[in-house]
Coordinates of C-alpha atoms and ligand atoms in Angstrom, one line a residue:
X1 CA -7.1 -27.4 -23.8
X2 CA -10.4 -25.9 -24.5
X3 CA -13.2 -28.1 -25.7
X4 CA -14.6 -27.5 -29.2
X5 CA -17.3 -24.8 -29.1
X6 CA -20.7 -25.2 -30.6
X7 CA -20.2 -22.5 -33.2
X8 CA -23.3 -20.6 -34.2
X9 CA -22.7 -18.6 -37.5
X10 CA -24.7 -15.7 -36.1
X11 CA -22.3 -15.2 -33.2
X12 CA -19.4 -14.9 -35.7
X13 CA -20.7 -11.9 -37.5
X14 CA -22.1 -8.6 -36.3
X15 CA -25.5 -10.1 -35.7
X16 CA -26.3 -11.3 -32.3
X17 CA -28.5 -14.0 -31.0
X18 CA -31.2 -12.9 -28.6
X19 CA -30.2 -13.5 -25.0
X20 CA -31.9 -16.4 -23.2
X21 CA -33.7 -15.4 -19.9
X22 CA -31.0 -15.3 -17.3
X23 CA -30.5 -15.1 -13.6
X24 CA -27.2 -13.4 -12.7
X25 CA -25.8 -14.3 -9.3
X26 CA -23.1 -11.9 -8.0
X27 CA -20.9 -13.4 -5.3
X28 CA -19.4 -10.5 -3.4
X29 CA -22.5 -8.5 -4.1
X30 CA -21.7 -5.8 -1.5
X31 CA -18.1 -5.5 -2.6
X32 CA -16.4 -2.6 -4.3
X33 CA -16.5 -4.0 -7.8
X34 CA -20.2 -4.8 -7.6
X35 CA -20.8 -1.3 -6.2
X36 CA -18.8 0.7 -8.7
X37 CA -18.9 -1.4 -11.8
X38 CA -21.2 -4.4 -11.9
X39 CA -24.5 -3.0 -10.7
X40 CA -24.1 0.2 -12.8
X41 CA -23.3 -2.0 -15.8
X42 CA -26.4 -4.1 -15.3
X43 CA -28.5 -1.0 -14.9
X44 CA -27.1 0.5 -18.2
X45 CA -27.8 -2.7 -20.0
X46 CA -31.4 -2.5 -18.7
X47 CA -31.6 1.1 -19.8
X48 CA -30.3 0.3 -23.3
X49 CA -32.8 -2.5 -23.6
X50 CA -29.9 -5.0 -23.9
X51 CA -30.8 -7.3 -21.0
X52 CA -32.9 -10.3 -21.7
X53 CA -36.6 -9.5 -21.4
X54 CA -36.7 -11.8 -18.4
X55 CA -33.8 -11.2 -16.1
X56 CA -33.1 -11.7 -12.3
X57 CA -30.2 -10.7 -10.1
X58 CA -29.2 -12.4 -6.9
X59 CA -26.5 -10.9 -4.8
X60 CA -24.6 -13.1 -2.4
X61 CA -22.4 -11.7 0.4
X62 CA -21.6 -11.9 4.1
X63 CA -23.5 -8.9 5.4
X64 CA -26.7 -10.0 7.1
X65 CA -29.2 -7.8 5.4
X66 CA -32.7 -8.1 3.9
X67 CA -33.6 -8.0 0.2
X68 CA -34.9 -4.5 0.6
X69 CA -31.7 -3.3 2.3
X70 CA -29.7 -4.7 -0.6
X71 CA -32.1 -3.0 -3.1
X72 CA -31.5 0.3 -1.4
X73 CA -27.7 -0.2 -1.6
X74 CA -27.9 -1.2 -5.2
X75 CA -30.0 1.9 -6.0
X76 CA -27.4 4.1 -4.3
X77 CA -24.5 2.5 -6.2
X78 CA -26.3 2.8 -9.5
X79 CA -27.2 6.5 -8.9
X80 CA -23.6 7.3 -7.9
X81 CA -21.7 5.4 -10.6
X82 CA -24.0 4.9 -13.6
X83 CA -22.6 6.4 -16.8
X84 CA -26.1 7.8 -17.6
X85 CA -28.3 9.4 -14.9
X86 CA -30.7 6.7 -13.8
X87 CA -34.2 6.6 -15.2
X88 CA -36.6 5.9 -12.2
X89 CA -38.9 3.6 -14.2
X90 CA -36.1 1.4 -15.5
X91 CA -34.3 1.3 -12.2
X92 CA -37.4 0.4 -10.1
X93 CA -38.3 -2.3 -12.6
X94 CA -34.8 -3.7 -12.4
X95 CA -34.7 -3.6 -8.6
X96 CA -37.9 -5.6 -8.4
X97 CA -36.0 -8.5 -9.8
X98 CA -33.2 -8.3 -7.3
X99 CA -32.8 -10.6 -4.3
X100 CA -30.2 -11.0 -1.7
X101 CA -28.8 -14.1 -0.1
X102 CA -26.5 -13.6 3.0
X103 CA -23.9 -16.0 4.2
X104 CA -20.2 -17.1 4.1
X105 CA -19.1 -19.0 1.2
X106 CA -18.0 -22.1 3.1
X107 CA -21.4 -22.7 4.5
X108 CA -23.7 -25.3 2.8
X109 CA -26.9 -23.6 3.9
X110 CA -25.9 -20.6 1.8
X111 CA -25.9 -22.7 -1.4
X112 CA -29.1 -24.5 -0.4
X113 CA -30.8 -21.2 0.0
X114 CA -29.3 -19.9 -3.3
X115 CA -30.7 -23.1 -5.0
X116 CA -34.1 -22.3 -3.6
X117 CA -34.0 -18.7 -4.8
X118 CA -33.0 -19.8 -8.3
X119 CA -35.8 -22.4 -8.3
X120 CA -38.4 -19.9 -7.1
X121 CA -37.5 -17.5 -10.0
X122 CA -37.9 -20.4 -12.4
X123 CA -41.2 -21.5 -11.0
X124 CA -42.6 -18.0 -10.9
X125 CA -41.8 -17.5 -14.5
X126 CA -42.6 -21.1 -15.7
X127 CA -39.3 -21.3 -17.5
X128 CA -35.8 -22.4 -16.6
X129 CA -33.5 -19.4 -16.6
X130 CA -29.8 -19.6 -17.7
X131 CA -27.5 -19.0 -14.7
X132 CA -24.5 -16.9 -14.7
X133 CA -22.5 -17.0 -11.4
X134 CA -20.2 -14.0 -11.2
X135 CA -17.3 -14.5 -8.7
X136 CA -16.5 -11.0 -7.7
X137 CA -14.8 -12.1 -4.5
X138 CA -11.3 -12.3 -3.1
X139 CA -9.4 -14.9 -5.1
X140 CA -9.1 -17.3 -2.2
X141 CA -12.8 -18.0 -2.6
X142 CA -12.9 -18.9 -6.3
X143 CA -12.3 -22.7 -5.9
X144 CA -14.4 -22.9 -2.7
X145 CA -17.4 -21.3 -4.5
X146 CA -17.0 -23.4 -7.6
X147 CA -16.7 -26.6 -5.5
X148 CA -19.8 -25.7 -3.6
X149 CA -21.7 -25.0 -6.8
X150 CA -20.7 -28.5 -7.9
X151 CA -21.7 -30.2 -4.6
X152 CA -25.1 -28.5 -4.6
X153 CA -25.8 -29.5 -8.2
X154 CA -25.8 -25.8 -9.3
X155 CA -22.9 -26.1 -11.7
X156 CA -24.9 -27.9 -14.4
X157 CA -28.5 -27.8 -15.4
X158 CA -30.3 -30.0 -17.9
X159 CA -32.6 -27.4 -19.3
X160 CA -30.4 -24.3 -19.2
X161 CA -26.9 -23.1 -19.5
X162 CA -24.7 -22.5 -16.4
X163 CA -21.7 -20.2 -16.8
X164 CA -19.2 -18.9 -14.2
X165 CA -17.4 -15.6 -14.6
X166 CA -14.1 -15.4 -12.6
X167 CA -12.6 -12.1 -11.8
X168 CA -8.9 -11.4 -11.7
X169 CA -6.4 -12.2 -10.4
X170 CA -6.3 -15.7 -11.8
X171 CA -3.5 -17.0 -9.6
X172 CA -0.4 -15.1 -8.6
X173 CA 2.0 -17.6 -10.3
X174 CA 2.0 -20.2 -13.0
X175 CA 1.7 -23.0 -10.4
X176 CA -1.3 -21.2 -8.8
X177 CA -3.0 -20.6 -12.1
X178 CA -2.6 -24.2 -13.1
X179 CA -4.0 -25.4 -9.8
X180 CA -6.9 -23.0 -10.1
X181 CA -7.6 -24.2 -13.6
X182 CA -7.4 -27.8 -12.5
X183 CA -9.9 -27.2 -9.6
X184 CA -12.3 -25.1 -11.6
X185 CA -12.3 -27.6 -14.5
X186 CA -12.8 -30.5 -12.2
X187 CA -16.3 -29.1 -11.7
X188 CA -17.0 -27.1 -14.9
X189 CA -16.3 -27.5 -18.6
X190 CA -14.0 -24.9 -20.1
X191 CA -16.9 -23.6 -22.2
X192 CA -18.7 -22.6 -19.0
X193 CA -15.8 -20.6 -17.6
X194 CA -15.4 -16.9 -18.4
X195 CA -12.1 -15.5 -17.0
X196 CA -12.4 -11.7 -17.0
X197 CA -9.9 -9.3 -18.2
X198 CA -11.7 -6.0 -18.3
X199 CA -9.4 -4.5 -20.9
X200 CA -10.9 -6.8 -23.5
X201 CA -14.3 -5.2 -22.7
X202 CA -13.0 -1.8 -23.8
X203 CA -14.2 -0.5 -27.2
X204 CA -10.7 0.7 -28.1
X205 CA -9.1 -2.6 -27.4
X206 CA -11.7 -4.4 -29.5
X207 CA -11.1 -1.8 -32.2
X208 CA -7.6 -3.3 -32.6
X209 CA -9.2 -6.3 -34.2
X210 CA -11.3 -4.0 -36.4
X211 CA -8.4 -1.9 -37.3
X212 CA -6.1 -4.8 -38.2
X213 CA -8.5 -7.1 -39.9
X214 CA -11.1 -4.8 -41.4
X215 CA -8.5 -2.7 -43.3
X216 CA -6.4 -4.3 -46.0
X217 CA -3.8 -1.5 -46.0
X218 CA -2.0 -2.3 -42.8
X219 CA -1.5 -6.0 -43.3
X220 CA 1.4 -5.7 -45.8
X221 CA 3.4 -3.6 -43.4
X222 CA 2.5 -5.4 -40.2
X223 CA 5.7 -7.3 -39.8
X224 CA 9.5 -7.2 -39.2
X225 CA 10.3 -5.8 -42.6
X226 CA 8.5 -2.5 -41.9
X227 CA 8.1 -2.2 -38.2
X228 CA 11.1 -1.0 -36.2
X229 CA 9.8 -1.4 -32.7
X230 CA 6.6 -1.2 -30.6
X231 CA 5.9 0.5 -27.3
X232 CA 2.9 -0.5 -25.2
X233 CA 2.2 1.9 -22.4
X234 CA -0.3 1.7 -19.6
X235 CA 0.5 4.7 -17.4
X236 CA -1.6 5.7 -14.4
X237 CA -1.5 9.0 -12.5
X238 CA -3.2 7.4 -9.4
X239 CA -1.3 5.8 -6.6
X240 CA -2.4 2.6 -4.9
X241 CA -5.1 4.3 -2.8
X242 CA -6.4 2.0 -0.1
X243 CA -5.4 -1.2 -1.9
X244 CA -2.0 -1.8 -0.2
X245 CA -3.2 -5.1 1.1
X246 CA -3.7 -6.4 -2.4
X247 CA -1.1 -4.3 -4.3
X248 CA 1.9 -4.9 -2.1
X249 CA 1.6 -8.7 -2.8
X250 CA 0.9 -8.1 -6.5
X251 CA 3.1 -5.3 -7.9
X252 CA 2.9 -3.8 -11.4
X253 CA 3.9 -7.0 -13.2
X254 CA 1.1 -9.1 -11.8
X255 CA -1.4 -6.3 -11.6
X256 CA -1.2 -5.1 -15.2
X257 CA 1.4 -6.9 -17.3
X258 CA 0.4 -10.5 -16.8
X259 CA -3.2 -9.8 -17.9
X260 CA -4.1 -6.5 -19.5
X261 CA -0.8 -5.7 -21.2
X262 CA -0.2 -9.1 -22.6
X263 CA -3.7 -9.0 -24.0
X264 CA -2.9 -5.8 -25.8
X265 CA 0.3 -7.4 -27.1
X266 CA -1.4 -10.5 -28.4
X267 CA -4.1 -8.5 -30.2
X268 CA -1.4 -6.4 -31.8
X269 CA 0.7 -9.4 -32.9
X270 CA -1.8 -12.2 -33.6
X271 CA -2.4 -13.7 -37.1
X272 CA -5.8 -13.1 -38.6
X273 CA -8.2 -15.7 -37.2
X274 CA -10.2 -17.8 -39.6
X275 CA -13.4 -16.7 -37.9
X276 CA -14.2 -14.5 -35.0
X277 CA -15.4 -17.4 -32.9
X278 CA -14.0 -17.6 -29.4
X279 CA -11.7 -20.4 -30.0
X280 CA -10.4 -19.3 -33.3
X281 CA -9.5 -15.9 -31.9
X282 CA -8.0 -17.3 -28.7
X283 CA -6.0 -20.0 -30.6
X284 CA -4.2 -17.2 -32.5
X285 CA -3.6 -15.2 -29.3
X286 CA -2.1 -18.2 -27.5
X287 CA 0.3 -18.8 -30.4
X288 CA 1.7 -15.3 -29.9
X289 CA 2.2 -16.0 -26.2
X290 CA 4.0 -19.2 -27.1
X291 CA 6.3 -17.3 -29.4
X292 CA 7.6 -15.2 -26.5
X293 CA 10.4 -17.2 -24.8
X294 CA 10.1 -17.2 -21.0
X295 CA 13.3 -15.3 -20.0
X296 CA 16.1 -17.0 -18.3
X297 CA 17.3 -15.8 -14.9
X298 CA 20.4 -14.3 -16.6
X299 CA 18.3 -12.4 -19.2
X300 CA 15.8 -10.9 -16.6
X301 CA 18.1 -8.0 -15.5
X302 CA 18.7 -7.2 -19.2
X303 CA 15.1 -7.1 -20.3
X304 CA 13.4 -5.7 -17.2
X305 CA 13.5 -2.5 -15.2
X306 CA 11.3 -2.2 -12.1
X307 CA 11.0 0.8 -9.7
X308 CA 9.0 2.3 -6.9
X309 CA 7.6 5.8 -6.7
X310 CA 8.8 8.2 -4.1
X311 CA 7.1 11.4 -2.9
X312 CA 6.2 13.9 -5.5
X313 CA 3.3 15.8 -7.1
X314 CA 0.0 14.6 -8.5
X315 CA -2.9 16.8 -9.6
X316 CA -1.0 19.8 -8.2
X317 CA -0.8 18.3 -4.7
X318 CA 2.1 16.7 -2.8
X319 CA 1.7 13.0 -2.5
X320 CA 3.6 10.4 -0.4
X321 CA 6.0 7.9 -1.8
X322 CA 5.0 4.2 -2.1
X323 CA 6.7 3.2 1.2
X324 CA 4.7 5.9 3.0
X325 CA 1.3 4.8 1.6
X326 CA -1.1 3.4 4.2
X327 CA -0.6 -0.3 4.8
X328 CA 2.7 -0.6 2.9
X329 CA 5.6 -2.1 4.9
X330 CA 8.6 0.1 5.3
X331 CA 10.9 -2.4 3.6
X332 CA 8.6 -3.3 0.7
X333 CA 10.3 -4.2 -2.5
X334 CA 7.1 -4.3 -4.5
X335 CA 7.4 -2.6 -7.9
X336 CA 5.0 0.1 -8.8
X337 CA 6.6 0.5 -12.3
X338 CA 7.9 -2.1 -14.7
X339 CA 9.3 -1.8 -18.2
X340 CA 10.1 -4.9 -20.3
X341 CA 11.7 -5.7 -23.6
X342 CA 9.9 -8.7 -25.1
X343 CA 10.3 -10.4 -28.5
X344 CA 7.7 -12.4 -30.3
X345 CA 9.9 -15.0 -32.0
X346 CA 8.0 -16.0 -35.1
X347 CA 8.1 -15.4 -38.8
X348 CA 6.2 -12.1 -38.6
X349 CA 7.9 -10.5 -35.6
X350 CA 11.4 -12.0 -35.1
X351 CA 13.8 -9.2 -34.2
X352 CA 11.2 -6.5 -33.5
X353 CA 11.6 -5.3 -29.9
X354 CA 8.2 -4.9 -28.1
X355 CA 8.6 -2.6 -25.2
X356 CA 6.0 -2.8 -22.5
X357 CA 5.7 -0.4 -19.5
X358 CA 3.3 0.4 -16.8
X359 CA 3.3 2.3 -13.6
X360 CA 1.4 4.0 -10.9
X361 CA 1.8 7.7 -10.1
X362 CA 3.2 8.6 -13.4
X363 CA 2.7 12.0 -15.0
X364 CA -0.7 11.2 -16.5
X365 CA -3.1 8.4 -17.3
X366 CA -2.5 7.1 -20.8
X367 CA -2.9 3.6 -22.4
X368 CA -1.5 3.4 -25.9
X369 CA 0.3 1.3 -28.4
X370 CA 2.9 3.0 -30.5
X371 CA 4.1 1.2 -33.6
X372 CA 7.3 2.8 -34.9
X373 CA 7.9 2.1 -38.6
X374 CA 11.4 1.9 -40.1
X375 CA 12.9 5.0 -41.5
X376 CA 12.9 5.4 -45.3
X377 CA 16.0 3.9 -46.9
X378 CA 17.3 7.2 -48.4
X379 CA 16.4 10.8 -47.7
X380 CA 16.9 12.7 -50.8
X381 CA 15.6 15.9 -49.2
X382 CA 18.4 16.2 -46.7
X383 CA 20.4 18.5 -48.9
X384 CA 17.4 20.9 -48.9
X385 CA 17.8 21.5 -45.2
X386 CA 14.8 19.3 -44.1
X387 CA 14.9 19.0 -40.4
X388 CA 12.7 16.8 -38.3
X389 CA 11.9 14.1 -40.8
X390 CA 10.8 11.2 -38.7
X391 CA 9.8 7.6 -39.4
X392 CA 6.0 7.1 -39.5
X393 CA 4.4 6.3 -36.2
X394 CA 1.0 4.8 -35.7
X395 CA -0.5 5.4 -32.3
X396 CA -3.5 3.5 -31.0
X397 CA -4.8 5.3 -27.9
X398 CA -7.0 3.2 -25.7
X399 CA -7.6 5.9 -23.1
X400 CA -8.1 8.8 -22.7
X401 CA -8.6 10.6 -26.1
X402 CA -9.5 7.3 -27.6
X403 CA -8.5 7.0 -31.3
X404 CA -5.8 6.2 -33.8
X405 CA -3.2 8.6 -35.2
X406 CA -0.7 8.2 -37.9
X407 CA 2.3 10.6 -38.3
X408 CA 3.3 11.4 -41.8
X409 CA 6.1 13.5 -43.2
X410 CA 4.6 16.5 -45.0
X411 CA 6.0 19.5 -46.8
X412 CA 6.0 22.7 -44.9
X413 CA 4.3 25.3 -47.1
X414 CA 6.9 27.6 -48.7
X415 CA 9.4 27.9 -51.5
X416 CA 11.7 25.3 -50.1
X417 CA 11.4 21.5 -49.8
X418 CA 11.2 21.3 -46.0
X419 CA 9.5 18.4 -44.3
X420 CA 8.0 17.9 -40.9
X421 CA 5.7 15.3 -39.3
X422 CA 2.0 15.9 -39.2
X423 CA -0.8 13.7 -37.7
X424 CA -3.7 12.1 -39.5
X425 CA -6.2 11.4 -36.7
X426 CA -9.3 9.4 -36.0
X427 CA -10.9 10.2 -32.7
X428 CA -13.8 8.2 -31.3
X429 CA -15.3 11.3 -29.7
X430 CA -15.8 13.0 -33.0
X431 CA -16.3 10.1 -35.4
X432 CA -19.0 8.4 -33.3
X433 CA -21.3 10.6 -31.4
X434 CA -22.7 7.9 -29.2
X435 CA -21.3 7.1 -25.7
X436 CA -19.3 3.9 -25.5
X437 CA -20.6 1.3 -23.1
X438 CA -18.4 0.5 -20.1
X439 CA -16.2 -2.6 -20.4
X440 CA -18.2 -4.5 -17.9
X441 CA -21.4 -4.0 -19.8
X442 CA -20.0 -5.7 -22.8
X443 CA -18.5 -8.5 -20.8
X444 CA -21.6 -9.2 -18.7
X445 CA -23.6 -9.3 -21.9
X446 CA -21.1 -11.7 -23.6
X447 CA -21.1 -14.0 -20.6
X448 CA -24.9 -14.1 -20.7
X449 CA -24.7 -14.9 -24.4
X450 CA -22.1 -17.5 -23.9
X451 CA -19.6 -15.8 -26.2
X452 CA -16.1 -16.2 -24.7
X453 CA -14.2 -14.4 -27.4
X454 CA -13.3 -11.6 -25.0
X455 CA -12.4 -13.8 -22.1
X456 CA -9.2 -15.6 -21.3
X457 CA -9.0 -19.3 -22.0
X458 CA -7.3 -21.8 -19.6
X459 CA -4.2 -22.3 -21.8
X460 CA -4.0 -18.6 -22.5
X461 CA -3.8 -17.6 -18.8
X462 CA -1.2 -20.3 -18.2
X463 CA 0.8 -19.0 -21.2
X464 CA 0.7 -15.5 -19.8
X465 CA 2.1 -16.7 -16.5
X466 CA 4.8 -18.7 -18.2
X467 CA 6.2 -15.4 -19.4
X468 CA 5.9 -13.6 -16.1
X469 CA 6.9 -16.3 -13.7
X470 CA 10.6 -16.4 -14.4
X471 CA 10.7 -12.6 -14.1
X472 CA 9.1 -12.7 -10.7
X473 CA 11.4 -15.5 -9.6
X474 CA 14.6 -13.7 -10.7
X475 CA 13.5 -10.5 -9.0
X476 CA 12.8 -12.5 -5.8
X477 CA 16.4 -13.5 -5.6
X478 CA 17.8 -9.9 -6.1
X479 CA 18.5 -7.8 -3.1
X480 CA 20.0 -4.5 -4.4
X481 CA 18.2 -1.2 -4.0
X482 CA 15.2 -0.7 -6.3
X483 CA 15.4 2.2 -8.7
X484 CA 12.9 5.0 -7.8
X485 CA 11.0 7.8 -9.6
X486 CA 9.3 10.8 -8.1
X487 CA 5.5 10.6 -8.2
X488 CA 4.1 12.6 -11.1
X489 CA 7.0 12.0 -13.5
X490 CA 7.6 9.7 -16.5
X491 CA 9.2 6.9 -14.5
X492 CA 12.8 5.9 -13.8
X493 CA 15.7 6.9 -16.0
X494 CA 16.9 3.3 -15.8
X495 CA 14.1 2.3 -18.3
X496 CA 16.2 3.9 -21.0
X497 CA 18.7 1.2 -20.9
X498 CA 16.2 -1.3 -22.4
X499 CA 16.1 0.7 -25.6
X500 CA 18.5 0.3 -28.6
X501 CA 20.5 3.2 -29.9
X502 CA 18.3 5.8 -31.5
X503 CA 15.1 4.6 -29.8
X504 CA 13.4 6.6 -27.1
X505 CA 10.3 6.2 -24.9
X506 CA 7.4 8.3 -25.8
X507 CA 6.6 11.0 -23.3
X508 CA 4.1 10.1 -20.7
Ligands
BG6_1 C1 -6.9 -3.2 -12.7 C2 -5.8 -3.0 -11.8 O1 -7.0 -4.5 -13.2 O2 -6.8 -2.3 -13.8 C3 -5.6 -1.6 -11.3 O3 -5.9 -3.9 -10.6 C4 -5.6 -0.6 -12.4 O4 -4.5 -1.4 -10.4 C5 -6.8 -0.9 -13.4 O5 -5.7 0.7 -11.9 C6 -6.6 -0.1 -14.6 O6 -7.8 -0.2 -15.4 P1 -8.3 1.0 -16.3 O7 -9.5 0.5 -16.9 O8 -8.5 2.2 -15.4 O9 -7.1 1.2 -17.2

């Protein structure tokens, strides 16, 4: 269990504490994530004036390059991927504070040199910087790096905070996640550990909390008495690209459901927390996960559908099927699509099916939660020839076209009482004219602040795996042919069998 946090009342509200001077250390500093997301995020934080006044960055990686070579690489990454065109003055100032430490993670001299660099930054500034170690490496290095930080006395510091951000995947099974937690927590306290789920950094995902808990009008209907069913969709039009090495061992359930989609589900279903402190929010999320019974082996075929994409069309071009993607074995049974029927078995949600689906190479990219309300008990208008009266539907769209829409039955203008659904919409793009920060900007900032609200706690990640593990195990013992769907479509027809009579999947 997580240790009690030191709650600061300022962190609980909208006001934020100033961020202590920090040195951010990125392990895997030349990797793809650093290149496309982390460095541009740090630049944008600098550009917005959000970084602490005194900030340093150390990149650690295998390539044997000099500080200046790394600075040139970082400049290129930022120029290519920043969400705002880089301002030369801000960029140069930031790069002056960047250093590079080469080496492999199992070598002690690397950590000795890292310790020296950290000390030098402290001595030059005459203060002790907080340290945030960001593990943006392959998962097999997580425990190695944390262990070495411990051995080299870098995991704790008397005069400053030390925090460790751990990228996904956090294990590939419950046993692995438990072991990883055990090893990490043998060196660090839970309050130092920030397990990333980048979905929680998305504005629209955080808006779920605002939507539910800053508006009184939804609470009375947010339960089994009014809600018929829920559909959570994370559809992607892209294939697996060059990630076969990772993806073929992961599959859709591990890649998106265990983390991102269960996060969406918990935010949708959780009870109002007493405060917005990290542990109060996460306590409520964990309760939701505990209310989902891990499926038995017999239940798995009834509540899950998995499938693989075959050749089809994407963006007007012919694209290969999964088995023909580079690096995928011909006999792979890895799912690129999964649909599940889950139930949160508690007072609020018992009996409400929660459908979750995700897939690669679907017709379009869309992440949304659709809450289908129950139909009205009696339709007095039927005799008037009203066609198309539908139960209300509330759609929260995470991406693209971020916003919330509520369908309402409205009278069609005319001399007859005819009704059809219309939408009441809130769109981020038009309601707020400012550009949203990237998820990683918010999360890097929060890790530097020590606010773990948007990070996954040890018991939370294990509770997520407790739901997914039995599904993976049951699938592993099946050997029939996997259902398929052509690339560029809405997924396999088999997914319909999860739905009850009268229910249907929303169009992707
Ligand atoms: C990552 C998965 O965690 O999330 C990818 O590994 C997936 O396979 C990505 O494409 C989706 O993130 P987003 O922000 O594009 O919805």
